[in-house]
Every structure is written in C-alpha cells, then in structure tokens.
Coordinates of C-alpha atoms and ligand atoms in Angstrom, one line a residue:
M1 CA -0.2 0.3 0.1
N2 CA 1.6 3.0 -0.9
N3 CA 1.4 6.4 -2.6
A4 CA -0.2 6.3 -5.9
A5 CA 0.9 9.8 -7.2
D6 CA 4.7 9.2 -5.8
F7 CA 4.0 12.7 -4.3
H8 CA 6.1 13.8 -1.5
T9 CA 4.9 16.9 0.4
Q10 CA 8.2 17.9 2.0
E11 CA 10.0 17.7 -1.5
D12 CA 7.7 19.6 -3.7
D13 CA 5.1 22.5 -2.5
V14 CA 3.3 22.1 -5.7
F15 CA 0.2 22.8 -4.3
G16 CA 1.4 26.0 -2.5
R17 CA 2.5 27.2 -5.7
I18 CA -0.8 26.2 -7.9
A19 CA -3.1 27.4 -5.0
G20 CA -4.5 30.2 -7.0
R21 CA -5.0 28.4 -9.9
Y22 CA -6.4 25.0 -8.5
D23 CA -10.0 25.6 -8.9
L24 CA -9.5 26.8 -12.4
L25 CA -7.5 23.3 -13.1
S26 CA -10.4 21.2 -11.4
D27 CA -12.9 22.7 -13.8
L28 CA -10.7 22.2 -16.6
F29 CA -9.4 18.6 -16.2
S30 CA -12.8 17.6 -15.2
F31 CA -15.0 19.7 -17.4
G32 CA -16.6 21.0 -14.3
I33 CA -17.7 17.6 -13.2
H34 CA -15.9 17.5 -10.1
R35 CA -18.6 20.0 -8.6
L36 CA -21.1 17.3 -9.1
W37 CA -19.0 14.7 -7.4
K38 CA -18.5 16.7 -4.5
R39 CA -22.1 17.7 -4.2
R40 CA -22.6 14.0 -4.0
V41 CA -20.2 13.9 -1.1
A42 CA -21.5 17.0 0.4
A43 CA -25.1 15.1 0.3
I44 CA -23.7 11.8 1.8
I45 CA -22.1 14.0 4.6
T46 CA -25.4 15.9 5.6
R47 CA -27.5 12.9 5.8
E48 CA -25.1 11.6 8.5
P49 CA -25.8 12.5 12.0
W50 CA -22.4 14.0 13.3
T51 CA -21.1 16.9 15.7
D52 CA -17.4 17.1 14.6
L53 CA -16.7 16.8 11.1
L54 CA -12.6 17.0 9.9
D55 CA -12.3 17.3 6.1
V56 CA -8.6 16.0 5.5
A57 CA -6.5 17.7 2.2
A58 CA -9.5 20.1 2.1
G59 CA -8.0 22.2 -0.6
T60 CA -9.9 25.5 -1.3
G61 CA -12.7 24.1 0.8
D62 CA -15.3 22.8 -1.8
V63 CA -16.6 20.1 0.1
V64 CA -17.0 21.6 3.3
L65 CA -18.6 24.7 1.9
K66 CA -21.0 22.7 0.0
V67 CA -21.8 20.9 3.5
A68 CA -22.1 24.2 5.3
R69 CA -24.1 26.1 2.8
R70 CA -26.4 23.0 2.1
Q71 CA -27.6 22.1 5.6
G72 CA -26.3 25.1 7.8
L73 CA -24.6 24.3 11.0
R74 CA -27.1 22.4 13.7
S75 CA -26.3 23.4 17.4
G76 CA -23.0 21.8 18.5
Q77 CA -21.8 21.1 15.0
K78 CA -18.4 21.9 14.0
I79 CA -16.6 21.5 10.9
V80 CA -12.9 21.7 10.6
A81 CA -10.9 21.9 7.1
S82 CA -7.5 21.1 7.2
D83 CA -4.8 20.9 4.6
I84 CA -1.1 20.6 4.5
S85 CA -0.6 23.5 2.5
P86 CA -1.6 26.9 4.4
Q87 CA -1.8 28.7 0.8
M88 CA -4.6 26.3 -0.3
L89 CA -6.4 26.8 3.2
A90 CA -5.9 30.6 2.8
I91 CA -8.1 30.6 -0.3
A92 CA -10.7 28.4 1.6
R93 CA -10.9 30.7 4.4
R94 CA -11.6 33.6 2.0
R95 CA -14.3 31.7 0.6
A96 CA -16.0 30.8 3.6
T97 CA -15.5 34.2 5.1
Q98 CA -17.5 35.5 2.0
L99 CA -20.1 33.0 2.3
K100 CA -20.5 33.8 5.9
V101 CA -19.9 29.9 7.1
P102 CA -18.4 29.2 10.4
V103 CA -15.4 26.7 9.4
E104 CA -12.4 26.4 11.2
F105 CA -9.0 25.9 9.4
R106 CA -6.1 24.0 10.4
V107 CA -3.0 23.1 8.7
L108 CA -2.7 19.1 9.3
D109 CA -0.8 16.7 7.6
A110 CA -3.2 13.6 6.7
H111 CA -0.3 11.1 7.8
A112 CA 0.1 12.4 11.1
M113 CA -2.2 14.6 13.0
P114 CA -1.0 14.7 16.8
G115 CA -3.1 17.6 17.4
V116 CA -6.4 15.9 16.6
A117 CA -7.1 13.6 19.7
D118 CA -7.9 9.8 19.5
N119 CA -11.5 8.9 19.1
S120 CA -12.7 12.8 18.8
V121 CA -14.1 12.9 15.2
D122 CA -17.7 11.8 14.0
L123 CA -17.1 12.1 10.6
Y124 CA -13.6 12.2 8.6
S125 CA -13.7 12.8 4.9
I126 CA -11.0 13.2 2.4
S127 CA -11.8 14.2 -1.4
L128 CA -9.2 13.7 -4.1
G129 CA -6.5 13.7 -1.6
L130 CA -5.9 10.0 -1.0
K131 CA -4.0 9.5 -4.3
I132 CA -1.3 11.9 -3.1
C133 CA -1.1 10.5 0.3
E134 CA 0.7 7.5 1.7
R135 CA -2.6 5.8 2.0
K136 CA -1.5 3.3 4.8
L137 CA -0.4 6.2 7.0
A138 CA -3.2 8.5 6.2
L139 CA -6.0 5.5 6.8
R140 CA -4.3 4.6 10.0
E141 CA -4.7 8.1 11.3
A142 CA -8.4 8.2 10.2
L143 CA -8.9 5.3 12.3
R144 CA -7.3 6.8 15.1
V145 CA -8.9 10.0 15.2
L146 CA -12.6 8.7 14.4
K147 CA -15.0 8.0 17.1
P148 CA -15.9 4.2 17.4
G149 CA -18.6 4.2 14.9
G150 CA -17.5 7.1 13.1
R151 CA -17.8 7.3 9.5
F152 CA -15.1 7.5 6.9
I153 CA -15.9 9.1 3.3
A154 CA -13.4 9.2 0.6
L155 CA -14.0 10.7 -2.9
E156 CA -11.2 9.6 -5.2
A157 CA -10.2 8.5 -8.8
S158 CA -10.9 4.9 -9.8
N159 CA -11.5 2.7 -12.6
I160 CA -14.3 2.6 -15.3
S161 CA -15.4 -1.1 -15.2
V162 CA -15.3 -1.5 -19.0
R163 CA -11.8 -2.0 -19.7
W164 CA -11.2 -0.7 -22.9
L165 CA -13.0 2.6 -21.8
H166 CA -10.9 2.9 -19.1
R167 CA -7.9 2.7 -21.2
A168 CA -9.2 5.2 -23.5
Y169 CA -9.8 7.4 -20.8
L170 CA -6.3 7.1 -19.3
G171 CA -4.8 7.6 -22.7
Y172 CA -7.1 10.6 -23.2
M173 CA -6.0 12.2 -19.8
A174 CA -2.3 11.3 -20.5
V175 CA -2.5 13.6 -23.3
C176 CA -5.1 16.3 -22.3
M177 CA -3.7 16.8 -18.6
P178 CA -0.1 18.1 -19.6
V179 CA -1.5 20.2 -22.2
I180 CA -4.2 21.9 -20.0
G181 CA -1.8 21.8 -17.1
W182 CA 1.1 23.3 -19.0
A183 CA -1.3 26.3 -20.3
A184 CA -2.9 26.9 -17.0
T185 CA 0.2 26.9 -14.7
G186 CA 2.6 28.6 -16.8
G187 CA 4.5 25.6 -17.5
D188 CA 4.7 23.9 -14.0
A189 CA 5.4 20.2 -15.1
S190 CA 4.8 19.0 -11.5
A191 CA 1.4 20.3 -10.8
Y192 CA -0.3 17.6 -13.1
R193 CA 2.6 15.1 -13.5
Y194 CA 1.5 13.9 -9.7
L195 CA -2.1 13.9 -10.4
L196 CA -1.8 12.0 -13.4
K197 CA 0.4 9.2 -11.8
G198 CA -2.0 9.1 -8.9
I199 CA -5.1 8.6 -11.5
Q200 CA -3.0 5.9 -13.5
D201 CA -1.8 4.0 -10.4
F202 CA -4.9 4.4 -7.8
P203 CA -6.2 1.1 -7.0
T204 CA -9.6 0.1 -8.5
A205 CA -12.8 0.6 -6.5
E206 CA -12.8 -2.9 -5.1
G207 CA -8.9 -2.9 -4.5
L208 CA -9.4 0.2 -2.2
A209 CA -12.5 -1.4 -0.5
A210 CA -10.3 -4.5 0.3
E211 CA -7.5 -2.0 1.7
L212 CA -10.1 -0.4 4.0
R213 CA -11.2 -3.7 5.3
E214 CA -7.6 -4.8 5.6
M215 CA -7.0 -1.5 7.5
G216 CA -9.9 -2.6 10.3
F217 CA -12.4 -0.4 8.8
A218 CA -16.2 -2.1 8.9
D219 CA -19.2 -1.6 6.6
V220 CA -17.1 -0.7 3.7
S221 CA -18.8 0.1 0.6
F222 CA -18.4 2.3 -2.6
E223 CA -20.3 3.9 -5.5
R224 CA -19.0 4.7 -8.8
L225 CA -19.6 8.3 -10.2
S226 CA -19.4 9.2 -13.8
L227 CA -19.0 5.6 -14.9
G228 CA -16.2 5.0 -12.6
I229 CA -14.0 7.9 -13.3
V230 CA -14.4 8.4 -9.2
A231 CA -15.9 6.4 -6.7
I232 CA -17.0 7.4 -3.2
H233 CA -16.0 4.8 -0.4
T234 CA -17.7 5.2 2.8
A235 CA -16.9 2.8 5.7
R236 CA -17.1 3.0 9.6
K237 CA -14.5 2.5 12.3
P238 CA -15.8 -0.7 14.4
F239 CA -16.9 -0.4 17.8
G240 CA -15.0 -3.2 19.3
P241 CA -11.7 -4.5 18.8
R242 CA -11.2 -6.5 15.2
P243 CA -12.3 -9.9 15.8
Ligands
SAM301 C1 -6.1 17.4 -5.3 S1 -6.3 18.4 -3.9 C2 -7.9 18.2 -3.5 C3 -8.3 19.5 -2.7 C4 -10.0 19.3 -2.3 N1 -10.3 18.2 -1.4 C5 -10.7 19.1 -3.4 O1 -11.4 18.1 -3.5 O2 -10.7 19.9 -4.3 C6 -5.2 17.7 -3.1 C7 -4.7 18.4 -1.6 O3 -4.2 17.8 -0.7 C8 -3.4 18.2 0.2 N2 -2.3 17.4 0.7 C9 -1.1 17.0 -0.2 N3 -0.7 16.2 0.7 C10 -0.9 16.1 2.0 C11 -1.1 15.6 3.1 N4 0.1 15.1 3.4 N5 -1.9 16.2 4.2 C12 -3.1 16.9 4.0 N6 -3.1 17.5 3.1 C13 -2.4 17.2 1.9 C14 -2.8 19.5 -1.0 O4 -2.3 20.5 -0.3 C15 -4.3 19.7 -2.0 O5 -4.9 20.7 -1.2

C-alpha cells in the first residue's frame, strides 16, 4: 500500500505554488464535473448524524463549503477543514468568510495529526487527496481520530469497469492533462504529473475497499460516479476491537 502519485509534500510544495489556479485547473481537468462529485459527497455527509466533521486535504474548501451551505450548522456541530498547504487553506478561508459559513481551518498533515485527539471525530472526509498521500499512514490516522462507529468518506479517482473505456480515458488524460496543466500553470510540470500518476496508479474501487477492510474499517462500500472515473468509498470505525 503506498502513494499512487509518488508525491512527497516535503520535497515539492506544488499545491502551494498552484493554489491560486487550483479551482480553475479542477474545472478544466474535469470539465466542471468535479462539482457534481463533491455535491454527492456533501449530500452523503449531510444525511449522516455528526457533531465533529474533519475534512482532510480540504484544498480550497469545496466540500466543507457545500456541506455548510447545504444544511447550515446545527447546534453544537463543528466543521474543521484541514490541509497541509497554508496557501490552499487561505483560499478556503476567504471563500468561507465571503459565504459567512463558520468553518475552522487547520494546517494538518494527513499522515500524522498529533493535534487531533484519538476517538474525537464523528465524520472524516477526504476528497481527491488519498491518491497523493501514503494511504496506509493516512488511513491509520483516520481510524485513530474517528470515534468508534464514526464514518469515513473518501472521494477518489477510480476505474471505469469497462476495460477498454478505462484505457481510452487514461490515454485521453495522459494527453489532455499535460496540455491543459502546462497552459494553466505557465509551464509547472509537476502540477499535473502527480495528479496524472495518481489517477493511473490508484487502486480500483474493489481494491481500495479491500485495503479499507484490511486496515480494520467496517461496513465498507462504494459507489461509482461518472462511469467509475471516481468512486466514493464509505466505511465505519468498528465499535470493538478487530475479531
Ligand atoms: C487534489 S487536491 C484536493 C483538494 C480538495 N479536497 C478538492 O477536492 O478539491 C489535494 C490536496 O491535498 C493536499 N495535501 C497533499 N498532501 C497532503 C498531506 N500529506 N496532508 C494533508 N493534505 C495534503 C494538497 O495541499 C491539496 O490541497
């Protein structure tokens, strides 16, 4: 189990460099469809009962802002949006202020979040961030901070189940991402190289579900969106020790 994008935050502050263009790049790479994927994640989050929500690798805050706008915050509820990049979080904070939604922002590394107590989070979400993390570390940390019974939700690149279509999609992305990425970042190659590698090497939906079970998550399931270009995995931290 590893890091699909072969991305190491300490070695390349790529998200800090492209923060101001990240939202534009997301729209260009996905033709705007990422908004529908995140809307679906927000819908799943809002139908769950939770008091403390931690969104990890939150970027410019798309998911938490959708959640906060969708349901407003009920009494006692708290949303924390975290990311390793202060530049990405600065944009998220600005958007939250404009929308007047109460979100707390914290710079946190998904691999080790010593500032978040064990068993303290009802709902942990991560969108399009797992492919650039060491999955094993990030998933172990998710399990640690979740309360027993707490919910895990991950939106991530996945596989179109029709093989030839998936290959065609990867071929298309291999051509399209460098061109769009190059133009939109003024020639910053790493900005799209990581994401492309992450898309190519991320496990299938079934593979990620198996990893989640292996890590100790319970009630693991997934739904494919856009034919399987991405999938949303949901799981729970079990109440008791592993059998
Ligand atoms: C592809 S963006 C996704 C952002 C946002 N969740 C979205 O869906 O638009 C990946 C984000 O992960 C963050 N990131 C990368 N490595 C991280 C780590 N180890 N811990 C926390 N965040 C990380 C980056 O700074 C970036 O904001």
